[in-house]
């Protein structure tokens, strides 16, 4: 392990070069060309791993456009590499390659140096830095035989920042075939890792009324914005932060010229839940709101969306894996802190599918999902070092029925 650590720290210049190259590829979640370009670059870079490669086309999914109509969206491919598939214990390592922000206008570089040790750019930390850390974790593991009897699968996905609408099924399928999961979302700026996460869901409510001329036939109109506003007032009542339930109405679309009664409003909201049992009650309440609107003469309403990331509790199985990460950190003379967060990631979906995972094995950074995002560059090798030490510990625990038996 000490030799692997030294080797990883020596590789930092190569890691930085690789990160800058990947940040320069514009793989915003809605940029199909950029996603494919990024997938091709990843395929080239991961090709030296001793693993079987597969490229997976993902299904299209439906969104509701600003006119309240269904619209089909596509994304880039998912990539997997599988090593030692018949090993009796297997680890799933994954991260996404899409970013929230697109690139600056043509011609300007996306990667900006803030200092010798800080790089800014779309996805610098979330999660192109994580992609670098993941690749070098496995290079170190295989080069120094840190976990020779452990099987592993790498999965890289194009749609996490949208809530994984296309890769959801693949994650669930992979969850069933592995014993542990490590995801390379960024660690918090001070190196703290995330333990529990809230759940999250996005909804659209389409409200249709009837348009009419305000001067000539005001009585014939059914104002969709008034109806939507009544619903929004009810939605605000559902917002109860004290119980961990967050309801955020983020946008209202629709409307008409001012002398026409508007016949369309689309309400967009995000919800966060603390516990899985809050989902059913919330969903019932939303459906009831829509039923009430439909019972009002002249109006039609429909509800779209759902909870796409169930809450990820820090339960006893999760805590056992957290202890192993702590032991791995101890092997490196480091300590680990944990914190809970309201943010969600594919770790939520893996946990819901039954796969115990730690999801912040990536480098440290901040300003995520904003143009100011940055990554601490020396944490690239430090996060790879911790993940490699964790695989080494997991491998060692194979002979210790107590730990693996309990986690399995
Ligand atoms: Zn991310």
CSV table of C-alpha atoms and ligand atoms in Angstrom, one decimal:
chain,number,residue,atom,x,y,z
A,1,UNK,CA,0.0,0.0,0.0
A,2,UNK,CA,2.9,2.4,0.8
A,3,UNK,CA,4.4,1.8,-2.6
A,4,UNK,CA,1.0,2.4,-4.3
A,5,UNK,CA,0.6,5.7,-2.4
A,6,UNK,CA,4.1,6.8,-3.5
A,7,UNK,CA,3.3,5.8,-7.1
A,8,UNK,CA,0.0,7.7,-7.0
A,9,UNK,CA,1.5,10.9,-5.7
A,10,UNK,CA,4.1,10.7,-8.5
A,11,UNK,CA,1.3,10.4,-11.1
A,12,UNK,CA,-0.3,13.7,-10.1
A,13,UNK,CA,1.0,15.7,-13.1
A,14,UNK,CA,-0.5,13.1,-15.4
A,15,UNK,CA,-3.8,13.2,-13.5
A,16,UNK,CA,-4.0,17.0,-13.8
A,17,UNK,CA,-3.2,16.8,-17.5
A,18,UNK,CA,-6.0,14.3,-17.9
A,19,UNK,CA,-8.4,16.4,-15.9
A,20,UNK,CA,-7.8,19.5,-17.9
A,21,UNK,CA,-8.4,17.6,-21.1
A,22,UNK,CA,-11.7,16.2,-19.9
A,23,UNK,CA,-12.9,19.6,-18.5
A,24,UNK,CA,-12.2,21.0,-22.0
A,25,UNK,CA,-14.8,18.6,-23.5
A,26,UNK,CA,-18.2,20.2,-23.1
A,27,UNK,CA,-20.4,17.4,-21.7
A,28,UNK,CA,-23.3,19.3,-20.3
A,29,UNK,CA,-26.2,17.0,-19.6
A,30,UNK,CA,-28.1,18.2,-22.7
A,31,UNK,CA,-25.1,18.2,-25.1
A,32,UNK,CA,-25.5,15.0,-27.0
A,33,UNK,CA,-22.4,15.6,-29.2
A,34,UNK,CA,-20.3,16.5,-26.2
A,35,UNK,CA,-21.5,13.4,-24.2
A,36,UNK,CA,-20.5,11.1,-27.1
A,37,UNK,CA,-17.1,12.9,-27.4
A,38,UNK,CA,-16.6,12.5,-23.6
A,39,UNK,CA,-17.6,8.8,-23.8
A,40,UNK,CA,-15.1,8.2,-26.6
A,41,UNK,CA,-12.3,9.9,-24.6
A,42,UNK,CA,-13.1,7.8,-21.5
A,43,UNK,CA,-13.2,4.6,-23.6
A,44,UNK,CA,-9.6,5.4,-24.8
A,45,UNK,CA,-8.3,6.3,-21.3
A,46,UNK,CA,-9.8,3.3,-19.4
A,47,UNK,CA,-8.7,0.9,-22.1
A,48,UNK,CA,-5.5,-0.2,-20.2
A,49,UNK,CA,-7.5,-1.7,-17.3
A,50,UNK,CA,-7.6,-5.5,-17.4
A,51,UNK,CA,-11.3,-5.6,-17.8
A,52,UNK,CA,-14.1,-6.4,-20.4
A,53,UNK,CA,-15.5,-3.3,-21.9
A,54,UNK,CA,-19.2,-2.7,-22.9
A,55,UNK,CA,-21.0,0.3,-24.3
A,56,UNK,CA,-24.7,0.5,-23.4
A,57,UNK,CA,-27.3,2.5,-25.3
A,58,UNK,CA,-29.7,3.9,-22.8
A,59,UNK,CA,-33.5,4.3,-23.2
A,60,UNK,CA,-35.1,7.6,-24.0
A,61,UNK,CA,-37.3,9.2,-21.4
A,62,UNK,CA,-40.2,11.6,-21.3
A,63,UNK,CA,-40.2,15.2,-20.0
A,64,UNK,CA,-43.0,17.8,-20.1
A,65,UNK,CA,-42.2,20.9,-22.3
A,66,UNK,CA,-43.2,24.5,-21.7
A,67,UNK,CA,-46.4,23.9,-23.6
A,68,UNK,CA,-47.4,21.1,-21.2
A,69,UNK,CA,-46.7,18.4,-23.9
A,70,UNK,CA,-44.6,15.2,-23.5
A,71,UNK,CA,-41.2,15.4,-25.1
A,72,UNK,CA,-38.7,12.6,-25.6
A,73,UNK,CA,-35.1,13.1,-24.6
A,74,UNK,CA,-32.0,11.1,-25.3
A,75,UNK,CA,-28.5,11.0,-23.8
A,76,UNK,CA,-25.0,9.5,-24.3
A,77,UNK,CA,-24.0,5.9,-23.7
A,78,UNK,CA,-23.2,4.3,-20.4
A,79,UNK,CA,-19.8,2.6,-20.3
A,80,UNK,CA,-18.9,-0.5,-18.2
A,81,UNK,CA,-15.6,-2.4,-17.6
A,82,UNK,CA,-15.9,-5.7,-15.8
A,83,UNK,CA,-12.9,-7.5,-14.1
A,84,UNK,CA,-12.9,-10.9,-12.4
A,85,UNK,CA,-16.7,-11.4,-12.9
A,86,UNK,CA,-16.7,-14.8,-11.1
A,87,UNK,CA,-14.9,-13.5,-7.9
A,88,UNK,CA,-17.0,-14.3,-4.8
A,89,UNK,CA,-17.0,-10.6,-3.8
A,90,UNK,CA,-17.4,-7.8,-6.3
A,91,UNK,CA,-17.3,-4.0,-5.9
A,92,UNK,CA,-19.2,-1.6,-8.1
A,93,UNK,CA,-17.2,1.7,-8.8
A,94,UNK,CA,-19.0,4.4,-10.7
A,95,UNK,CA,-19.5,8.1,-11.5
A,96,UNK,CA,-21.2,10.3,-14.1
A,97,UNK,CA,-19.5,12.1,-16.9
A,98,UNK,CA,-22.2,14.8,-17.6
A,99,UNK,CA,-22.0,18.3,-16.0
A,100,UNK,CA,-24.6,20.8,-15.0
A,101,UNK,CA,-22.9,23.7,-16.7
A,102,UNK,CA,-22.1,24.0,-20.3
A,103,UNK,CA,-18.9,25.7,-21.6
A,104,UNK,CA,-18.2,29.4,-21.8
A,105,UNK,CA,-18.7,31.0,-25.3
A,106,UNK,CA,-16.6,29.6,-28.1
A,107,UNK,CA,-12.9,30.1,-28.1
A,108,UNK,CA,-12.5,30.6,-24.3
A,109,UNK,CA,-10.9,27.7,-22.4
A,110,UNK,CA,-13.3,26.0,-19.9
A,111,UNK,CA,-10.5,25.1,-17.4
A,112,UNK,CA,-9.1,28.1,-15.4
A,113,UNK,CA,-6.3,28.0,-12.8
A,114,UNK,CA,-7.3,29.7,-9.6
A,115,UNK,CA,-4.0,28.9,-7.9
A,116,UNK,CA,-1.3,26.2,-8.2
A,117,UNK,CA,-3.5,23.7,-6.5
A,118,UNK,CA,-7.0,24.8,-7.6
A,119,UNK,CA,-8.6,24.3,-11.0
A,120,UNK,CA,-12.0,25.7,-11.9
A,121,UNK,CA,-14.3,24.6,-14.8
A,122,UNK,CA,-17.6,22.7,-15.5
A,123,UNK,CA,-17.3,19.3,-13.7
A,124,UNK,CA,-13.7,20.0,-12.4
A,125,UNK,CA,-14.8,18.3,-9.2
A,126,UNK,CA,-18.3,17.0,-10.1
A,127,UNK,CA,-17.4,14.7,-11.5
A,128,UNK,CA,-14.5,14.8,-14.0
A,129,UNK,CA,-12.2,14.9,-11.0
A,130,UNK,CA,-14.0,11.8,-9.8
A,131,UNK,CA,-13.4,10.1,-13.1
A,132,UNK,CA,-9.7,10.7,-12.8
A,133,UNK,CA,-9.6,9.5,-9.2
A,134,UNK,CA,-11.6,6.3,-10.2
A,135,UNK,CA,-9.3,5.5,-13.1
A,136,UNK,CA,-6.1,5.9,-11.0
A,137,UNK,CA,-7.6,3.9,-8.1
A,138,UNK,CA,-7.9,0.9,-10.3
A,139,UNK,CA,-4.6,1.4,-12.0
A,140,UNK,CA,-2.9,1.4,-8.6
A,141,UNK,CA,-4.9,-1.6,-7.4
A,142,UNK,CA,-4.0,-3.7,-10.3
A,143,UNK,CA,-0.4,-2.6,-10.6
A,144,UNK,CA,0.3,-3.3,-6.9
A,145,UNK,CA,-2.2,-6.3,-6.5
A,146,UNK,CA,-3.9,-4.6,-3.6
A,147,UNK,CA,-7.1,-6.6,-4.1
A,148,UNK,CA,-6.3,-9.6,-6.3
A,149,UNK,CA,-9.3,-11.7,-5.4
A,150,UNK,CA,-11.9,-8.9,-5.6
A,151,UNK,CA,-14.0,-8.5,-8.7
A,152,UNK,CA,-15.0,-5.1,-9.8
A,153,UNK,CA,-17.2,-3.3,-12.3
A,154,UNK,CA,-16.7,0.3,-13.4
A,155,UNK,CA,-19.8,2.1,-14.6
A,156,UNK,CA,-19.7,5.6,-16.1
A,157,UNK,CA,-23.0,7.3,-16.9
A,158,UNK,CA,-24.2,10.4,-18.9
A,159,UNK,CA,-27.3,11.6,-17.0
A,160,UNK,CA,-26.8,11.8,-13.2
A,161,UNK,CA,-27.2,15.6,-13.2
A,162,UNK,CA,-30.7,15.1,-14.6
A,163,UNK,CA,-31.6,12.5,-11.9
A,164,UNK,CA,-30.4,9.5,-13.9
A,165,UNK,CA,-33.7,9.1,-15.9
A,166,UNK,CA,-32.0,6.9,-18.5
A,167,UNK,CA,-29.4,5.0,-16.5
A,168,UNK,CA,-31.7,4.2,-13.6
A,169,UNK,CA,-32.4,0.7,-14.8
A,170,UNK,CA,-28.7,-0.1,-15.4
A,171,UNK,CA,-27.8,1.1,-11.9
A,172,UNK,CA,-30.5,-1.2,-10.4
A,173,UNK,CA,-29.3,-4.2,-12.4
A,174,UNK,CA,-25.7,-3.6,-11.4
A,175,UNK,CA,-26.6,-3.1,-7.7
A,176,UNK,CA,-27.9,-6.7,-7.6
A,177,UNK,CA,-24.6,-8.2,-8.8
A,178,UNK,CA,-22.2,-6.5,-6.4
A,179,UNK,CA,-21.6,-6.5,-2.6
A,180,UNK,CA,-20.4,-3.0,-2.1
A,181,UNK,CA,-20.4,0.3,-4.1
A,182,UNK,CA,-18.0,3.2,-4.2
A,183,UNK,CA,-19.1,6.3,-6.1
A,184,UNK,CA,-16.7,9.1,-6.9
A,185,UNK,CA,-18.9,12.2,-6.2
A,186,UNK,CA,-16.7,15.0,-4.8
A,187,UNK,CA,-15.9,15.0,-1.1
A,188,UNK,CA,-16.7,18.2,0.9
A,189,UNK,CA,-14.1,21.0,0.6
A,190,UNK,CA,-12.5,20.0,3.9
A,191,UNK,CA,-12.3,16.3,2.9
A,192,UNK,CA,-15.5,15.2,4.9
A,193,UNK,CA,-17.4,12.4,3.3
A,194,UNK,CA,-21.2,12.1,3.1
A,195,UNK,CA,-23.1,9.6,5.2
A,196,UNK,CA,-26.9,10.0,4.9
A,197,UNK,CA,-28.7,11.8,2.1
A,198,UNK,CA,-32.3,13.0,1.7
A,199,UNK,CA,-34.5,11.8,-1.1
A,200,UNK,CA,-35.5,14.0,-4.0
A,201,UNK,CA,-38.1,14.2,-6.8
A,202,UNK,CA,-39.1,16.5,-9.6
A,203,UNK,CA,-42.7,17.1,-10.6
A,204,UNK,CA,-44.5,19.1,-13.2
A,205,UNK,CA,-48.2,20.0,-12.9
A,206,UNK,CA,-49.9,21.0,-16.2
A,207,UNK,CA,-53.0,23.2,-15.7
A,208,UNK,CA,-55.2,23.8,-18.7
A,209,UNK,CA,-58.1,26.3,-18.7
A,210,UNK,CA,-59.9,28.0,-21.5
A,211,UNK,CA,-58.8,31.1,-23.4
A,212,UNK,CA,-61.1,34.0,-24.3
A,213,UNK,CA,-60.9,37.6,-25.2
A,214,UNK,CA,-60.7,39.7,-22.0
A,215,UNK,CA,-62.9,42.5,-23.4
A,216,UNK,CA,-65.4,40.6,-25.4
A,217,UNK,CA,-66.0,37.3,-23.6
A,218,UNK,CA,-64.4,37.4,-20.2
A,219,UNK,CA,-67.0,35.1,-18.8
A,220,UNK,CA,-66.1,32.4,-21.3
A,221,UNK,CA,-62.5,32.2,-20.1
A,222,UNK,CA,-61.0,29.9,-17.4
A,223,UNK,CA,-57.8,31.4,-16.2
A,224,UNK,CA,-55.1,28.7,-15.9
A,225,UNK,CA,-52.8,31.0,-14.0
A,226,UNK,CA,-55.4,31.8,-11.3
A,227,UNK,CA,-56.0,28.0,-10.9
A,228,UNK,CA,-52.2,27.3,-10.8
A,229,UNK,CA,-51.7,30.1,-8.2
A,230,UNK,CA,-54.4,28.4,-5.9
A,231,UNK,CA,-52.5,25.2,-6.2
A,232,UNK,CA,-49.1,26.9,-5.5
A,233,UNK,CA,-50.6,28.3,-2.2
A,234,UNK,CA,-51.5,24.7,-1.2
A,235,UNK,CA,-48.1,23.5,-2.2
A,236,UNK,CA,-46.5,26.1,0.1
A,237,UNK,CA,-48.5,24.6,2.9
A,238,UNK,CA,-46.9,21.2,2.3
A,239,UNK,CA,-43.4,22.7,2.7
A,240,UNK,CA,-42.5,21.7,6.3
A,241,UNK,CA,-38.7,21.9,6.8
A,242,UNK,CA,-39.0,21.0,10.5
A,243,UNK,CA,-40.1,17.5,9.5
A,244,UNK,CA,-37.5,17.3,6.7
A,245,UNK,CA,-40.0,17.8,4.0
A,246,UNK,CA,-39.0,20.5,1.5
A,247,UNK,CA,-41.4,21.6,-1.3
A,248,UNK,CA,-39.9,24.1,-3.7
A,249,UNK,CA,-42.0,25.6,-6.5
A,250,UNK,CA,-39.2,26.7,-8.7
A,251,UNK,CA,-40.9,27.9,-11.9
A,252,UNK,CA,-44.2,28.7,-13.5
A,253,UNK,CA,-44.5,28.7,-17.3
A,254,UNK,CA,-47.4,29.4,-19.6
A,255,UNK,CA,-49.5,32.6,-20.0
A,256,UNK,CA,-50.8,34.6,-22.9
A,257,UNK,CA,-51.0,38.2,-24.2
A,258,UNK,CA,-52.4,40.4,-21.5
A,259,UNK,CA,-55.8,40.8,-23.3
A,260,UNK,CA,-56.4,37.1,-23.5
A,261,UNK,CA,-57.4,34.8,-20.6
A,262,UNK,CA,-54.5,32.3,-20.3
A,263,UNK,CA,-55.4,28.7,-20.9
A,264,UNK,CA,-52.0,27.1,-19.8
A,265,UNK,CA,-49.8,27.1,-16.8
A,266,UNK,CA,-47.0,24.6,-16.0
A,267,UNK,CA,-45.8,24.4,-12.4
A,268,UNK,CA,-42.3,23.0,-11.8
A,269,UNK,CA,-41.3,21.8,-8.3
A,270,UNK,CA,-38.6,19.9,-6.5
A,271,UNK,CA,-39.3,18.0,-3.3
A,272,UNK,CA,-36.9,16.6,-0.7
A,273,UNK,CA,-37.9,14.0,1.8
A,274,UNK,CA,-36.1,12.8,5.0
A,275,UNK,CA,-37.7,9.4,5.3
A,276,UNK,CA,-39.1,6.9,2.7
A,277,UNK,CA,-42.6,7.0,4.2
A,278,UNK,CA,-43.0,10.7,3.5
A,279,UNK,CA,-43.1,9.9,-0.2
A,280,UNK,CA,-46.5,8.2,-0.3
A,281,UNK,CA,-48.2,10.9,1.8
A,282,UNK,CA,-46.7,13.6,-0.4
A,283,UNK,CA,-47.7,11.9,-3.6
A,284,UNK,CA,-51.3,11.4,-2.4
A,285,UNK,CA,-51.5,15.1,-1.5
A,286,UNK,CA,-50.2,16.1,-5.0
A,287,UNK,CA,-52.7,13.8,-6.7
A,288,UNK,CA,-55.5,15.2,-4.5
A,289,UNK,CA,-54.6,18.8,-5.6
A,290,UNK,CA,-54.8,17.7,-9.2
A,291,UNK,CA,-58.1,15.9,-8.6
A,292,UNK,CA,-59.6,19.1,-7.1
A,293,UNK,CA,-58.5,21.1,-10.1
A,294,UNK,CA,-60.1,18.6,-12.4
A,295,UNK,CA,-63.3,18.8,-10.4
A,296,UNK,CA,-63.5,22.6,-11.2
A,297,UNK,CA,-65.6,23.3,-14.3
A,298,UNK,CA,-63.5,24.2,-17.3
A,299,UNK,CA,-60.1,23.1,-16.0
A,300,UNK,CA,-57.9,20.0,-16.6
A,301,UNK,CA,-54.8,19.3,-14.6
A,302,UNK,CA,-52.2,16.5,-14.7
A,303,UNK,CA,-49.3,15.5,-12.5
A,304,UNK,CA,-46.0,14.3,-14.0
A,305,UNK,CA,-42.7,13.1,-12.4
A,306,UNK,CA,-41.9,11.3,-9.2
A,307,UNK,CA,-39.4,10.6,-6.5
A,308,UNK,CA,-36.3,9.7,-8.5
A,309,UNK,CA,-33.9,9.3,-5.6
A,310,UNK,CA,-35.2,7.7,-2.4
A,311,UNK,CA,-33.6,8.8,0.9
A,312,UNK,CA,-30.2,7.1,1.6
A,313,UNK,CA,-30.1,6.4,5.3
A,314,UNK,CA,-26.9,5.8,7.2
A,315,UNK,CA,-28.1,2.4,8.5
A,316,UNK,CA,-26.0,-0.3,10.2
A,317,UNK,CA,-24.9,-1.8,6.9
A,318,UNK,CA,-23.8,1.6,5.6
A,319,UNK,CA,-22.0,2.3,8.9
A,320,UNK,CA,-20.1,-1.0,8.5
A,321,UNK,CA,-18.8,0.1,5.2
A,322,UNK,CA,-18.0,3.6,6.6
A,323,UNK,CA,-15.9,1.9,9.3
A,324,UNK,CA,-13.9,0.1,6.6
A,325,UNK,CA,-13.3,3.4,4.8
A,326,UNK,CA,-12.1,4.8,8.2
A,327,UNK,CA,-9.8,1.8,8.7
A,328,UNK,CA,-8.4,2.3,5.2
A,329,UNK,CA,-7.8,6.0,6.0
A,330,UNK,CA,-6.1,4.9,9.2
A,331,UNK,CA,-3.8,2.7,7.2
A,332,UNK,CA,-2.7,5.9,5.4
A,333,UNK,CA,-2.3,7.9,8.6
A,334,UNK,CA,-5.5,9.9,7.9
A,335,UNK,CA,-8.8,10.3,9.6
A,336,UNK,CA,-12.3,10.6,8.1
A,337,UNK,CA,-15.2,12.8,9.2
A,338,UNK,CA,-18.8,12.2,8.0
A,339,UNK,CA,-21.7,14.6,7.5
A,340,UNK,CA,-25.3,14.2,6.3
A,341,UNK,CA,-26.7,16.2,3.4
A,342,UNK,CA,-29.9,17.1,1.5
A,343,UNK,CA,-28.2,16.6,-1.9
A,344,UNK,CA,-28.8,13.4,-3.8
A,345,UNK,CA,-26.8,11.3,-6.2
A,346,UNK,CA,-26.7,7.8,-7.7
A,347,UNK,CA,-25.7,6.6,-4.2
A,348,UNK,CA,-29.4,7.1,-3.2
A,349,UNK,CA,-30.5,4.9,-6.1
A,350,UNK,CA,-27.9,2.2,-5.3
A,351,UNK,CA,-28.9,2.1,-1.7
A,352,UNK,CA,-32.6,1.8,-2.6
A,353,UNK,CA,-31.6,-1.1,-4.9
A,354,UNK,CA,-30.0,-2.8,-1.9
A,355,UNK,CA,-26.3,-2.0,-2.6
A,356,UNK,CA,-24.4,-0.5,0.4
A,357,UNK,CA,-22.2,2.3,-0.8
A,358,UNK,CA,-20.0,5.2,0.1
A,359,UNK,CA,-20.6,7.9,-2.6
A,360,UNK,CA,-18.1,10.7,-2.0
A,361,UNK,CA,-14.8,9.0,-2.8
A,362,UNK,CA,-13.9,11.7,-5.3
A,363,UNK,CA,-11.6,14.7,-4.8
A,364,UNK,CA,-12.4,17.7,-2.7
A,365,UNK,CA,-14.0,20.8,-4.2
A,366,UNK,CA,-16.8,23.3,-3.9
A,367,UNK,CA,-19.0,25.6,-5.9
A,368,UNK,CA,-20.6,22.5,-7.5
A,369,UNK,CA,-23.2,23.1,-10.2
A,370,UNK,CA,-22.1,26.7,-10.6
A,371,UNK,CA,-19.6,28.5,-12.9
A,372,UNK,CA,-17.4,28.9,-9.9
A,373,UNK,CA,-16.9,25.2,-9.4
A,374,UNK,CA,-13.3,24.2,-8.4
A,375,UNK,CA,-11.3,21.2,-7.4
A,376,UNK,CA,-8.3,20.9,-5.1
A,377,UNK,CA,-5.8,19.2,-7.4
A,378,UNK,CA,-3.7,17.3,-4.9
A,379,UNK,CA,-6.9,15.7,-3.7
A,380,UNK,CA,-7.0,13.8,-7.0
A,381,UNK,CA,-4.3,11.4,-5.9
A,382,UNK,CA,-5.3,11.5,-2.3
A,383,UNK,CA,-8.8,10.4,-3.1
A,384,UNK,CA,-7.4,7.6,-5.4
A,385,UNK,CA,-5.2,6.6,-2.5
A,386,UNK,CA,-8.1,6.4,-0.1
A,387,UNK,CA,-10.2,4.4,-2.6
A,388,UNK,CA,-7.3,2.0,-3.3
A,389,UNK,CA,-6.8,1.5,0.4
A,390,UNK,CA,-10.5,0.8,0.8
A,391,UNK,CA,-10.4,-1.9,-1.8
A,392,UNK,CA,-7.3,-3.3,-0.1
A,393,UNK,CA,-9.3,-3.4,3.2
A,394,UNK,CA,-12.4,-4.9,1.6
A,395,UNK,CA,-10.1,-7.6,0.0
A,396,UNK,CA,-8.6,-8.3,3.5
A,397,UNK,CA,-12.0,-8.6,5.0
A,398,UNK,CA,-12.8,-11.5,2.6
A,399,UNK,CA,-11.0,-13.8,5.0
A,400,UNK,CA,-12.9,-12.3,7.9
A,401,UNK,CA,-16.4,-13.8,7.8
A,402,UNK,CA,-17.6,-11.5,10.5
A,403,UNK,CA,-17.3,-8.3,8.4
A,404,UNK,CA,-18.2,-9.6,5.0
A,405,UNK,CA,-20.9,-11.9,6.3
A,406,UNK,CA,-22.6,-9.0,8.1
A,407,UNK,CA,-22.3,-6.7,5.2
A,408,UNK,CA,-23.5,-9.2,2.7
B,1,LIG,ZN1,-22.1,14.6,-9.3
